[in-house]
Short mmCIF file of C-alpha atoms in Angstrom, two decimals:
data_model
loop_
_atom_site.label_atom_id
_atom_site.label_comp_id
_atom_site.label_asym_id
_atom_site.label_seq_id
_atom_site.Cartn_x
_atom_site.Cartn_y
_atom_site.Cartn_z
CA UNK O 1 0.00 0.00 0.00
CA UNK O 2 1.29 3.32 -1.09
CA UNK O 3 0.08 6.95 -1.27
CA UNK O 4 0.70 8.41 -4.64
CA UNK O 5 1.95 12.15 -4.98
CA UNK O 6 3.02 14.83 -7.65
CA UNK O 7 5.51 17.61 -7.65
CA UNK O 8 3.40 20.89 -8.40
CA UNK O 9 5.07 24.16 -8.33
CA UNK O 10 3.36 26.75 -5.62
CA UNK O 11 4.04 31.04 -5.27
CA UNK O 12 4.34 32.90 -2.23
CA UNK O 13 0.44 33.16 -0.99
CA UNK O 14 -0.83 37.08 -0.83
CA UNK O 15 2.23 37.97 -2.65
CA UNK O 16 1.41 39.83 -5.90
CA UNK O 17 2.50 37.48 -9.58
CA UNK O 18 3.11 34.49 -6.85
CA UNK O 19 6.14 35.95 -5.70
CA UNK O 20 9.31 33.17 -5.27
CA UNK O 21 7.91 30.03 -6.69
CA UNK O 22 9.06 26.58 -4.88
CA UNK O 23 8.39 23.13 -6.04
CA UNK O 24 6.14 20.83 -3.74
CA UNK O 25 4.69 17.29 -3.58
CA UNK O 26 1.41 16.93 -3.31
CA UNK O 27 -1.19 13.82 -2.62
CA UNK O 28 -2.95 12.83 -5.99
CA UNK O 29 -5.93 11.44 -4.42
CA UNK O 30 -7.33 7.86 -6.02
CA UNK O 31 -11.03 6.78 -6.33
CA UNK O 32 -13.34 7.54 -3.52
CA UNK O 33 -14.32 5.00 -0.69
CA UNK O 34 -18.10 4.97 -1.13
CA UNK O 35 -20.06 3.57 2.10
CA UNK O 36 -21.21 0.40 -0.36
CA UNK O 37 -17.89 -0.79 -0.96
CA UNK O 38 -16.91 -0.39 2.98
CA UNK O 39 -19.87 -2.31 3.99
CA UNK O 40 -18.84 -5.31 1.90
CA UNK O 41 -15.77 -5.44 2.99
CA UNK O 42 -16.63 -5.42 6.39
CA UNK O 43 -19.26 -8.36 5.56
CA UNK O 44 -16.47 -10.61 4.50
CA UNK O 45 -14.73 -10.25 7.56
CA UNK O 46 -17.53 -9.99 10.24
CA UNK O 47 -20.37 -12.42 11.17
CA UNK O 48 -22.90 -9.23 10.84
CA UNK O 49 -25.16 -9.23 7.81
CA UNK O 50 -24.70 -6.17 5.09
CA UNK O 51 -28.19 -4.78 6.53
CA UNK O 52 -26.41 -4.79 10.70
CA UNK O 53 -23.47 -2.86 9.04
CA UNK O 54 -25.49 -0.23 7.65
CA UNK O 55 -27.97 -0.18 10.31
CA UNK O 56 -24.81 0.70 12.48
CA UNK O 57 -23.36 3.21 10.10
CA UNK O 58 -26.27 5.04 10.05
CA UNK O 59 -26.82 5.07 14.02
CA UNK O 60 -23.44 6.13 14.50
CA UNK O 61 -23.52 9.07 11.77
CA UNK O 62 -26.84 10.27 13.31
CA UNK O 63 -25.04 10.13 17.06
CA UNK O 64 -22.56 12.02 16.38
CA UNK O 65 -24.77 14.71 14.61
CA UNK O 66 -26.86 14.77 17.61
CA UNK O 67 -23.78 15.02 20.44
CA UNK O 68 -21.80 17.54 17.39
CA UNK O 69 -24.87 20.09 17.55
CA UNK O 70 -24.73 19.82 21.67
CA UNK O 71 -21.38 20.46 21.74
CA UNK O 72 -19.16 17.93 22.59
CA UNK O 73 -16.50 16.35 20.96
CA UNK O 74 -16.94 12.64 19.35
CA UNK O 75 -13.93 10.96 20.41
CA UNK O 76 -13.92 7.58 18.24
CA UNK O 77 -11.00 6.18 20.15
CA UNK O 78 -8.52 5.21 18.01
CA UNK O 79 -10.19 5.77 14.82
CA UNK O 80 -10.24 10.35 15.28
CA UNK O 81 -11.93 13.00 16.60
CA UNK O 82 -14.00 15.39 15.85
CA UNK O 83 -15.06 18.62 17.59
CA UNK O 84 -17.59 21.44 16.28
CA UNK O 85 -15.55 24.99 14.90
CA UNK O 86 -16.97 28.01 14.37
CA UNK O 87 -15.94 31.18 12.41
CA UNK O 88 -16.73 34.41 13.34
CA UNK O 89 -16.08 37.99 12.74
CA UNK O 90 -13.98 40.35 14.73
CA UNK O 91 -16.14 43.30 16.98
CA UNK O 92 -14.43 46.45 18.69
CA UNK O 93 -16.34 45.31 22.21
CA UNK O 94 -17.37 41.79 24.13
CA UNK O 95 -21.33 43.07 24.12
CA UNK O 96 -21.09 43.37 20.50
CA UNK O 97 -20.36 39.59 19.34
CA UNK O 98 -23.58 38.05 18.91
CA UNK O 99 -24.72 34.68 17.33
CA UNK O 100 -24.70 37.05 14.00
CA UNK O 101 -21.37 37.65 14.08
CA UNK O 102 -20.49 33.76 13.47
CA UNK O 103 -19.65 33.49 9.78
CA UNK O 104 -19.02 29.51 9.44
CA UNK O 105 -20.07 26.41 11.23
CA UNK O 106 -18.05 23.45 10.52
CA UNK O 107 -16.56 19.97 12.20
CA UNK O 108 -13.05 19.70 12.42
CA UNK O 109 -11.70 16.27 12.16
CA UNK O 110 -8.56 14.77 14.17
CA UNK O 111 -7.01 11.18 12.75
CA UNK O 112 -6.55 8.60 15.91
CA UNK O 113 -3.43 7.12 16.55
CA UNK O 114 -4.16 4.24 14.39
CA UNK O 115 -5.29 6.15 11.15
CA UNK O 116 -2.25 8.23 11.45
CA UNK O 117 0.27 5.34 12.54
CA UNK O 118 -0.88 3.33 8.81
CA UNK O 119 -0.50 6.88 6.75
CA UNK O 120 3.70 7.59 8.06
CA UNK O 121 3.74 3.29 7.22
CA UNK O 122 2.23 3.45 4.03
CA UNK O 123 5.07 4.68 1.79
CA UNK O 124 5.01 7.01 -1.44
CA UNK O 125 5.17 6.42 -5.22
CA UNK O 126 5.94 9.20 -6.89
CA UNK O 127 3.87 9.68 -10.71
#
């Protein structure tokens, strides 16, 4: 298993014509992972049926909305994390932020131990 990349050239960001230009890898991201293909791999190794797998995806995903819009960060051991972010703009004075000053909601997302441990192991092949 290896993680394929490509050497793209980057400018300076905010710096007018790109400013001094350096050379970069960069991941070149493969076919997406649909939920389909996960639950039948999971069948072939599990004694749950392809119905208990996505009867427990869709439980979890809904969980972690529901404990996400409370709050609290979902802390899936040593799969990740993931914590609710918010965005906001600045004010001159404490009594002036408000729940309209918030310009983004979003979930930030933390790789577990595990996730990241495979990623360092996985290798690269450059294309």
């Amino acid at each position: 298993m290896s993680l394929d990349y490509k050497v793209v050239e980057k400018g300076q960001p905010g710096v007018a014509g790109g400013g001094t230009k350096k050379i970069y890898a960069q991941i070149v991201n493969g076919k997406e992972a649909t939920i389909d293909e996960l639950v039948d791999d999971i069948e072939k190794f599990s004694a749950l049926s392809e119905a208990d797998i996505r009867g427990v995806i869709i439980a979890l995903e809904n969980e972690i909305q529901k404990k996400l819009a409370q709050g609290r960060i979902v802390r899936l051991e040593k799969l990740d994390s993931l914590y609710p972010a918010i965005s906001s703009k600045g004010e001159e004075e404490a009594e002036k932020v408000t729940s309209a000053s918030i310009r983004k909601v979003g979930v930030n997302y933390r790789a577990g131990s595990r996730i990241l441990k495979t990623m360092q192991e996985a290798g690269f092949n450059k294309i």
